[in-house]
PDB file of C-alpha atoms and ligand atoms in Angstrom:
ATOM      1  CA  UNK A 223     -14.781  21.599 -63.226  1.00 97.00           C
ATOM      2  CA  UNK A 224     -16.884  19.737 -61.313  1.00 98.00           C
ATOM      3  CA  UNK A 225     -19.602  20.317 -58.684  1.00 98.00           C
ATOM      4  CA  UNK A 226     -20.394  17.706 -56.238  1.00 98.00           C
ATOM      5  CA  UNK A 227     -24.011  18.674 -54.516  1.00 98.00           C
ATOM      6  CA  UNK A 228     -27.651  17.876 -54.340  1.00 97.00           C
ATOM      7  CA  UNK A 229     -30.566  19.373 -56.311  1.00 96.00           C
ATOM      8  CA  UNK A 230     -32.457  20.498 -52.860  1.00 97.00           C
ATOM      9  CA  UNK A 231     -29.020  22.102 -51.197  1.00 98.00           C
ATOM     10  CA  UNK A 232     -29.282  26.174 -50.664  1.00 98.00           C
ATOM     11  CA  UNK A 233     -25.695  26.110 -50.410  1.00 98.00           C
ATOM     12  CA  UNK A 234     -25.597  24.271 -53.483  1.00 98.00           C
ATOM     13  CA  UNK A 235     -27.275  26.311 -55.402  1.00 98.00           C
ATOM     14  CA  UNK A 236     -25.573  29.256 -54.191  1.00 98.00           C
ATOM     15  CA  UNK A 237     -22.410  27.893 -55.980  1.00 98.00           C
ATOM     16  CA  UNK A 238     -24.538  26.843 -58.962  1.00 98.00           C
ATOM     17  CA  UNK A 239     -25.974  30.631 -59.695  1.00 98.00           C
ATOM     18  CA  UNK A 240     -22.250  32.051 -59.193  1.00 98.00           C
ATOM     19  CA  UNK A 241     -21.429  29.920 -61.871  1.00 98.00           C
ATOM     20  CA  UNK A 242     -23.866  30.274 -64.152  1.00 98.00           C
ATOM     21  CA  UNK A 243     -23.469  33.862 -63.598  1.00 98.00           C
ATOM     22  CA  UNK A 244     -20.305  33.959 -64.807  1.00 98.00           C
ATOM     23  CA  UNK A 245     -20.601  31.458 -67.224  1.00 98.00           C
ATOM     24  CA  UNK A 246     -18.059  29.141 -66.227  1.00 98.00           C
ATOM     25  CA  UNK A 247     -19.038  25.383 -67.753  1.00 97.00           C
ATOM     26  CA  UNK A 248     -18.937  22.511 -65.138  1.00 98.00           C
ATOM     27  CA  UNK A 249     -20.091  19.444 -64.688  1.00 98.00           C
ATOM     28  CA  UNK A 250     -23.170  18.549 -62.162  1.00 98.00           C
ATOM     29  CA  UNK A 251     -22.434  15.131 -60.041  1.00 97.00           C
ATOM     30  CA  UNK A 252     -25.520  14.577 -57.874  1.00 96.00           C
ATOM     31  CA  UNK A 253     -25.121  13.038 -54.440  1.00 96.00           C
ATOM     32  CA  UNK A 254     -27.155  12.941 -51.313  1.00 94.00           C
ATOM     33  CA  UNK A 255     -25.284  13.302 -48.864  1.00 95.00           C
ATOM     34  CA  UNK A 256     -28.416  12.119 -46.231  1.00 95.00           C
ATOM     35  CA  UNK A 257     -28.522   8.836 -47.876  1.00 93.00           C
ATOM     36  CA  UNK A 258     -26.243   5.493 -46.311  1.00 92.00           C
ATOM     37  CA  UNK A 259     -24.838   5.333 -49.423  1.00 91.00           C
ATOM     38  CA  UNK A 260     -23.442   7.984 -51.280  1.00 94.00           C
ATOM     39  CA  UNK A 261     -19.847   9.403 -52.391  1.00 94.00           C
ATOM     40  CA  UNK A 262     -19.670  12.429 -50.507  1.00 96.00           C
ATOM     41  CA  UNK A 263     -16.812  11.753 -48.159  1.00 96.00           C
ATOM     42  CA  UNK A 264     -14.604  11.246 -51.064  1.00 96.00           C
ATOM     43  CA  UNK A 265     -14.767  15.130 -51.980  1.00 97.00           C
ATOM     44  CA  UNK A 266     -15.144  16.390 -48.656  1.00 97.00           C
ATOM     45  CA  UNK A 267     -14.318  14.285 -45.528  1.00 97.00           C
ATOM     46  CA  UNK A 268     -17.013  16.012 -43.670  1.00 97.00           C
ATOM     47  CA  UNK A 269     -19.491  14.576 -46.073  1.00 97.00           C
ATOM     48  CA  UNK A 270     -21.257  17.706 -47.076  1.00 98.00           C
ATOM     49  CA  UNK A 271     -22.114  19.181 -50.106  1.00 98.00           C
ATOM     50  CA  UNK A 272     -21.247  20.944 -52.071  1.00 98.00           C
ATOM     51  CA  UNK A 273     -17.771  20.196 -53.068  1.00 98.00           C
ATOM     52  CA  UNK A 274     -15.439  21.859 -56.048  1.00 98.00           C
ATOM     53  CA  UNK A 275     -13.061  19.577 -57.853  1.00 98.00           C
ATOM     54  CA  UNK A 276     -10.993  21.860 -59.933  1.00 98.00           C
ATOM     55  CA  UNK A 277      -9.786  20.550 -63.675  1.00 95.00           C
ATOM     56  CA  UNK A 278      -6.156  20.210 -61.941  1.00 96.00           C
ATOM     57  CA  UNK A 279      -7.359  17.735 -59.412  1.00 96.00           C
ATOM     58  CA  UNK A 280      -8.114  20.543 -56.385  1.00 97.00           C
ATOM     59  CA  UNK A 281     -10.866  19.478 -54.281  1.00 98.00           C
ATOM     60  CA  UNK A 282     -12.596  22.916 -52.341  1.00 98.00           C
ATOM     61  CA  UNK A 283     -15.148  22.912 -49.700  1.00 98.00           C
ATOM     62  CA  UNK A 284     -17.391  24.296 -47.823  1.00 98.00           C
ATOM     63  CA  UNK A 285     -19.336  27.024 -49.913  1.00 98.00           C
ATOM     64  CA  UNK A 286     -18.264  30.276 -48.693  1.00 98.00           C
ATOM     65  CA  UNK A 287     -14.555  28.661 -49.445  1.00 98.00           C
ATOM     66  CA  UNK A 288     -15.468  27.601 -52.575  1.00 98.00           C
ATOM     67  CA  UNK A 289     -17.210  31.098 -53.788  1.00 98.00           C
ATOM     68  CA  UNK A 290     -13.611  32.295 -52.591  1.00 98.00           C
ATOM     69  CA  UNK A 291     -12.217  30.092 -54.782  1.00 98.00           C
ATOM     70  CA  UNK A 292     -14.521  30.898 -57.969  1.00 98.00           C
ATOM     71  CA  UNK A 293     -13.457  34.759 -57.479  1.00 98.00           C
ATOM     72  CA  UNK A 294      -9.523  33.726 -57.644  1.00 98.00           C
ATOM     73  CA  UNK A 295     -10.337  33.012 -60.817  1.00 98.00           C
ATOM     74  CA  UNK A 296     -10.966  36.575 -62.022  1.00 97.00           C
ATOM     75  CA  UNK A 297     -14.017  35.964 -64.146  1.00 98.00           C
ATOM     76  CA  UNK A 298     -16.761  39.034 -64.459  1.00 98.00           C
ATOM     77  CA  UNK A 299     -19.175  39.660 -62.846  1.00 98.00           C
ATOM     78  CA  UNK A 300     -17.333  39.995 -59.122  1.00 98.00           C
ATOM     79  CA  UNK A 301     -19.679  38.478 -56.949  1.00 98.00           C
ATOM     80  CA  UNK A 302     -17.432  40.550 -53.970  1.00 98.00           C
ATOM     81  CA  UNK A 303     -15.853  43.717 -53.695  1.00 97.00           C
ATOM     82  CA  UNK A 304     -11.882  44.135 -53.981  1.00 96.00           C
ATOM     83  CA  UNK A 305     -11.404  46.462 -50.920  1.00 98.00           C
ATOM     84  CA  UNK A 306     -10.870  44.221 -47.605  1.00 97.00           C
ATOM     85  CA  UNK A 307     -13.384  45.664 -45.825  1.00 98.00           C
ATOM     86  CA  UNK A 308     -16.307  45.729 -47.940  1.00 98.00           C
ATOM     87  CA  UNK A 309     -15.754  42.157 -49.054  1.00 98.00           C
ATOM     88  CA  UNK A 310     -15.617  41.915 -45.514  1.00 98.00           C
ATOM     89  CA  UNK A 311     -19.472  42.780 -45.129  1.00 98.00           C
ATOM     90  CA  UNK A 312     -20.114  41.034 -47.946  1.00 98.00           C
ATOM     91  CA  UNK A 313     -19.189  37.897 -46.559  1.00 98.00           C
ATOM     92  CA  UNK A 314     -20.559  38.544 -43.426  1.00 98.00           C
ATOM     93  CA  UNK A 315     -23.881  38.572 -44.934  1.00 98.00           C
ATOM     94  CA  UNK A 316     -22.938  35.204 -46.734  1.00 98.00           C
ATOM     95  CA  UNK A 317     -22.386  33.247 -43.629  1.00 98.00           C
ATOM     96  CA  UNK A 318     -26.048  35.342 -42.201  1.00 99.00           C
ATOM     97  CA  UNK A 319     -27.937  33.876 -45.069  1.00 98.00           C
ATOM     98  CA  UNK A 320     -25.864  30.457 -45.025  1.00 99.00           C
ATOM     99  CA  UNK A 321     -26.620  30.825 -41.019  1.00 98.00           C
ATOM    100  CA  UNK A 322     -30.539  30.527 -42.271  1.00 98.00           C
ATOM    101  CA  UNK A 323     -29.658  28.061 -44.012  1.00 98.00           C
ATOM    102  CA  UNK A 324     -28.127  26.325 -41.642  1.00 98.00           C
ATOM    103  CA  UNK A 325     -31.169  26.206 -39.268  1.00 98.00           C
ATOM    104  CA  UNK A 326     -33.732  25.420 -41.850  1.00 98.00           C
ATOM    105  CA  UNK A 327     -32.058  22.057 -42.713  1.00 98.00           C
ATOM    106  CA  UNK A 328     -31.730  20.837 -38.547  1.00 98.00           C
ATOM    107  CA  UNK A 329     -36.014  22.314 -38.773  1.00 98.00           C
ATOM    108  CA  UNK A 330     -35.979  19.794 -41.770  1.00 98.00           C
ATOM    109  CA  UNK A 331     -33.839  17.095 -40.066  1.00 97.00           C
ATOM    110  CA  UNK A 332     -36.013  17.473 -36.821  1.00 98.00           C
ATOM    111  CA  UNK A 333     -39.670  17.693 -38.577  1.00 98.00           C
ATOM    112  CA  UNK A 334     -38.172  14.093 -40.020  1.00 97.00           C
ATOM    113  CA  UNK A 335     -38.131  12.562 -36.630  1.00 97.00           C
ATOM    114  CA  UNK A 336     -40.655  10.372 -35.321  1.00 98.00           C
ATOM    115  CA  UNK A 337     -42.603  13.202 -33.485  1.00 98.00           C
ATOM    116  CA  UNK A 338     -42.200  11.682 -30.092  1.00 98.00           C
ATOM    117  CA  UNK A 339     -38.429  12.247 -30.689  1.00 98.00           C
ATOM    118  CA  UNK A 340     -38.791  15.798 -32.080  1.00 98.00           C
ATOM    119  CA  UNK A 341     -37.563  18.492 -29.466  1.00 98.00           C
ATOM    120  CA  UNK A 342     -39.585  21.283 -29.381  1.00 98.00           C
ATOM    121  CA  UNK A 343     -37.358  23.183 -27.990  1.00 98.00           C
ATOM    122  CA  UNK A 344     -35.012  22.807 -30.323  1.00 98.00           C
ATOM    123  CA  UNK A 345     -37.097  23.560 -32.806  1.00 98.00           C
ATOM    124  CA  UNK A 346     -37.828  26.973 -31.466  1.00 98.00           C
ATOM    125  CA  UNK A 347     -34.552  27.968 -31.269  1.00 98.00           C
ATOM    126  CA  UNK A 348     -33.894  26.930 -34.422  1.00 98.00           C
ATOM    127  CA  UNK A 349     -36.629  28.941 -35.592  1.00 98.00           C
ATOM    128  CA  UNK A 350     -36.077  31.841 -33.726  1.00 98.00           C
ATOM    129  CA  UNK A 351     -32.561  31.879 -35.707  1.00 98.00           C
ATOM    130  CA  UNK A 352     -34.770  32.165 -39.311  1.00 98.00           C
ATOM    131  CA  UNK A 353     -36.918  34.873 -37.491  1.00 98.00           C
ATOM    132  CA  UNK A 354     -34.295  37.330 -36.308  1.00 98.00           C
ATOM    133  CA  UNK A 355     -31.919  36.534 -39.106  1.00 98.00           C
ATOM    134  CA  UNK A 356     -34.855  37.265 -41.782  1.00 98.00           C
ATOM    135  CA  UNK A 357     -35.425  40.384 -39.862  1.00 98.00           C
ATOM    136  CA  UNK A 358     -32.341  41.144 -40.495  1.00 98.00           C
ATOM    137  CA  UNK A 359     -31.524  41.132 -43.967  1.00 98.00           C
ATOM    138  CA  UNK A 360     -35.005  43.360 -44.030  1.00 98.00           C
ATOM    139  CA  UNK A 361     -33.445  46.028 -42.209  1.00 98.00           C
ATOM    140  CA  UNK A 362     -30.281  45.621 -44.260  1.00 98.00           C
ATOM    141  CA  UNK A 363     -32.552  46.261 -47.661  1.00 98.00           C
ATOM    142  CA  UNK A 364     -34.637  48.696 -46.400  1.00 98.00           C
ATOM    143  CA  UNK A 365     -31.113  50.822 -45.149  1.00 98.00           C
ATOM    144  CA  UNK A 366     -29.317  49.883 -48.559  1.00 98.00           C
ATOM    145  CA  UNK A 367     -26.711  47.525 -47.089  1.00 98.00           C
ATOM    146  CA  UNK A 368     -28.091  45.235 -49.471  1.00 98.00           C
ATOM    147  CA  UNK A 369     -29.405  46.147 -52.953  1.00 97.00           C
ATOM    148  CA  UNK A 370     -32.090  44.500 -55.162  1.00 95.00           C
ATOM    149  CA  UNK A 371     -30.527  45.339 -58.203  1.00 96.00           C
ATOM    150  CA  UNK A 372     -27.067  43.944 -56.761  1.00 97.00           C
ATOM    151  CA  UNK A 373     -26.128  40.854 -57.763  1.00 98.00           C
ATOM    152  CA  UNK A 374     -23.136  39.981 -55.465  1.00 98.00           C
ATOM    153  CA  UNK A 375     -22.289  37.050 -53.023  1.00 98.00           C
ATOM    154  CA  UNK A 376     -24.601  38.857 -50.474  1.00 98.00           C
ATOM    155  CA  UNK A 377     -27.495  38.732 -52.464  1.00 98.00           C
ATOM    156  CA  UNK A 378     -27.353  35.671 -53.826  1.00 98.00           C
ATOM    157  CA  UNK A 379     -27.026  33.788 -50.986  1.00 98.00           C
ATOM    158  CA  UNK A 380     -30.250  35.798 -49.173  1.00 98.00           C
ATOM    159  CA  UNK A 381     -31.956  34.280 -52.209  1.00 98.00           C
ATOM    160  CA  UNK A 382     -30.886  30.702 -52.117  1.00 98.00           C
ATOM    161  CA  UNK A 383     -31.790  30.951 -48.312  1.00 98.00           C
ATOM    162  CA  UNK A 384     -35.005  32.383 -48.833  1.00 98.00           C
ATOM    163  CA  UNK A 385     -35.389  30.355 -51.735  1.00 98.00           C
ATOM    164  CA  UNK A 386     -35.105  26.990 -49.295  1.00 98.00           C
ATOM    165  CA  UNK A 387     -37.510  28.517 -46.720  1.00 98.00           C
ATOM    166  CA  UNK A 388     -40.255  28.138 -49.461  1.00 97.00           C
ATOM    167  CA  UNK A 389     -39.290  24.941 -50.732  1.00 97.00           C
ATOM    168  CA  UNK A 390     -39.557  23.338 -47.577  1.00 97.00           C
ATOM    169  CA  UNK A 391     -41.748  25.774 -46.223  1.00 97.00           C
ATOM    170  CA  UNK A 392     -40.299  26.936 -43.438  1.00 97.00           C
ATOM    171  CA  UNK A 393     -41.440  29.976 -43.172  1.00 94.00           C
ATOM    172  CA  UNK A 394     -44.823  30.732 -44.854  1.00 92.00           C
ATOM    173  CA  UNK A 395     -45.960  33.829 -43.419  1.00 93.00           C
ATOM    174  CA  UNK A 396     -42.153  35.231 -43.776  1.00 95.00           C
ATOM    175  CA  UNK A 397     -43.004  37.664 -46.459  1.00 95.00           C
ATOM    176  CA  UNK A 398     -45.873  39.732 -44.462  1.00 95.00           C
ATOM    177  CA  UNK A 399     -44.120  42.217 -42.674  1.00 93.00           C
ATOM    178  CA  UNK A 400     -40.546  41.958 -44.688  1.00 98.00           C
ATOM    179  CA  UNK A 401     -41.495  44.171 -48.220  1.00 97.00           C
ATOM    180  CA  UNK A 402     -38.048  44.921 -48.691  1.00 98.00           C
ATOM    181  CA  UNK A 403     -37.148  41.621 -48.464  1.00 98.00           C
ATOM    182  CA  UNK A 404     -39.141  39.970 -50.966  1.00 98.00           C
ATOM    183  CA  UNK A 405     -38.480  42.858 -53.092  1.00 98.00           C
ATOM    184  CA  UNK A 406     -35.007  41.510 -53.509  1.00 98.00           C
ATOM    185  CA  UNK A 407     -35.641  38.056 -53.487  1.00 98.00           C
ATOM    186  CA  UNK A 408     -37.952  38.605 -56.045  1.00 98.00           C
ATOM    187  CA  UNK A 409     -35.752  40.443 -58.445  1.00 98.00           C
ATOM    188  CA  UNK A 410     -33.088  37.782 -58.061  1.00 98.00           C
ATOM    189  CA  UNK A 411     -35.687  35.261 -58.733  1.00 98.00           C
ATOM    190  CA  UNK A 412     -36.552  36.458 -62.046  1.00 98.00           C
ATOM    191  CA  UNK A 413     -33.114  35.968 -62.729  1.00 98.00           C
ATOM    192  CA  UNK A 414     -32.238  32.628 -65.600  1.00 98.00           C
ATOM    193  CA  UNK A 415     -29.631  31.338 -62.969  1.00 98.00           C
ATOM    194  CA  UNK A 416     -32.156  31.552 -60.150  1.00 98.00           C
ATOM    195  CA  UNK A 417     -34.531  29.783 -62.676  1.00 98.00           C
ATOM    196  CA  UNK A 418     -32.608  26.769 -63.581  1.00 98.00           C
ATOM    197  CA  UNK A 419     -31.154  26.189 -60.147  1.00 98.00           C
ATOM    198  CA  UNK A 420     -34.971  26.037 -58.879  1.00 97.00           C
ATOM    199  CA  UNK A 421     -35.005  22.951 -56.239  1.00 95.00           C
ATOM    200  CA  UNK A 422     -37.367  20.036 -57.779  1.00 92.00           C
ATOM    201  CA  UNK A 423     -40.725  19.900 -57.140  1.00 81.00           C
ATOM    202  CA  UNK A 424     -41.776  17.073 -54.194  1.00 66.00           C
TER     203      UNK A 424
HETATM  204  N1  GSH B 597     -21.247  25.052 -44.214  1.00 92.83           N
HETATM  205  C1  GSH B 597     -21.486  24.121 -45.293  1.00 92.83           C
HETATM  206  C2  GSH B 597     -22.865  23.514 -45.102  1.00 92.83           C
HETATM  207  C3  GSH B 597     -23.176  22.481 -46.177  1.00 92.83           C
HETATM  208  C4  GSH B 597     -24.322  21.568 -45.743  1.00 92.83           C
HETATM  209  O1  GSH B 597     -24.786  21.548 -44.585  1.00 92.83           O
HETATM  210  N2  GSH B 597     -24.791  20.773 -46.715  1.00 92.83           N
HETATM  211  C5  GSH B 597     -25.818  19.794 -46.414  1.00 92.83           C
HETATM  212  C6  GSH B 597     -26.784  19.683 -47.574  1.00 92.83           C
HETATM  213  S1  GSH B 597     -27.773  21.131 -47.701  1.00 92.83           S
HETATM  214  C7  GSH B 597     -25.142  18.434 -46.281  1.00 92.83           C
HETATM  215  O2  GSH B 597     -24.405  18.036 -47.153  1.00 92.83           O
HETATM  216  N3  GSH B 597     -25.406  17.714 -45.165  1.00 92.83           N
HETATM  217  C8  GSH B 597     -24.907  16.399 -44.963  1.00 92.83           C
HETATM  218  C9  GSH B 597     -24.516  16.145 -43.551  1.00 92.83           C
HETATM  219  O3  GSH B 597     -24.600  17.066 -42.707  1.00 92.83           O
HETATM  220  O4  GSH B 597     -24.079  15.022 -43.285  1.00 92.83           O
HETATM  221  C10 GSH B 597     -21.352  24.843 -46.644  1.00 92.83           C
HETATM  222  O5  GSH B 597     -21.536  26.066 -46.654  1.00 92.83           O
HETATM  223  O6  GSH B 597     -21.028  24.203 -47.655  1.00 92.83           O
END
């Protein structure tokens, strides 16, 4: 199996953890998919990472398809629950997190114009999305939706997006008012997957 995806990609690393988790072997091809020239667009026409290619030839993309995709194959731990519903919320709190995600890299993207082209407005929406989606997941830890000691779909991906918030720091102050937040961030953190997935230093 191999994994097409950047070292600095939340969603990335999201796939990484799951498999590590579950100790499936694969292969690591690194592309950035920001440069003019990379290979991307072979894997995934949209030219995103990250990108699955399956030891039969399959080719799976984007990440909440692929982490679909890693659970057909029936390997412990479940990363999602088997009743319809719950795996329901599950992944509803996978595309929140990936949501985060997803504004943090147009933040990144925008911070990387020349600053006369930056839109501040943009920006503030943008950031407005980390804010109330942070906020959040909080809420969802402090009424159990989400569990520190859970490791699941859910709670991995709050971690890889919280995870990117501090790499490119994002957010710095996020932690301040959100204790149950970095309460399960943390846990995850200490985890070996979470550890050898860490984005490289600048
Ligand atoms: N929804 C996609 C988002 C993936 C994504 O935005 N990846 C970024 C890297 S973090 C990328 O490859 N961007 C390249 C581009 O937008 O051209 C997923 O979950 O896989």
């Amino acid at each position: 199996m191999k994994l097409i995806g950047s070292y600095t990609s939340p969603f990335v690393r999201k796939i990484s953890v799951i498999l590590l988790e579950k100790g499936i072997t694969f292969e690591f091809i690194n592309e950035m998919p920001y440069n003019a020239e990379n290979g991307v667009g072979k894997y995934n026409p949209l030219g995103k990472v990250p990108a699955l290619v399956t030891g039969e030839g399959e080719c799976w993309y984007d990440s909440p398809i692929i982490a679909q995709y890693i659970e057909l194959l029936d390997i412990a731990p479940a990363m999602v629950p088997r009743e319809p519903k719950a795996a329901l919320h599950t992944r509803q709190l996978e595309a929140l997190a990936d949501g985060i995600m997803d504004a943090g890299l147009v933040i990144v993207r925008e911070l990387a114009r020349p600053v006369a082209q930056q839109s501040p407005e943009e920006l503030l929406r943008q950031r407005e999305k980390v804010t109330r989606g942070l906020d959040a997941l909080d809420g969802f830890v402090a009424d159990g939706t989400l569990k520190a000691e859970e490791l699941n779909l859910a709670t991995i991906a709050v971690a890889c997006a919280v995870g990117y918030l501090n790499f490119r720091r994002l957010s710095p102050g996020w932690c301040a008012e959100r204790p149950h937040l970095v309460k399960l961030v943390e846990t995850l953190f200490q985890r070996d997957s979470f550890a050898r997935t860490e984005p490289p230093k600048a």
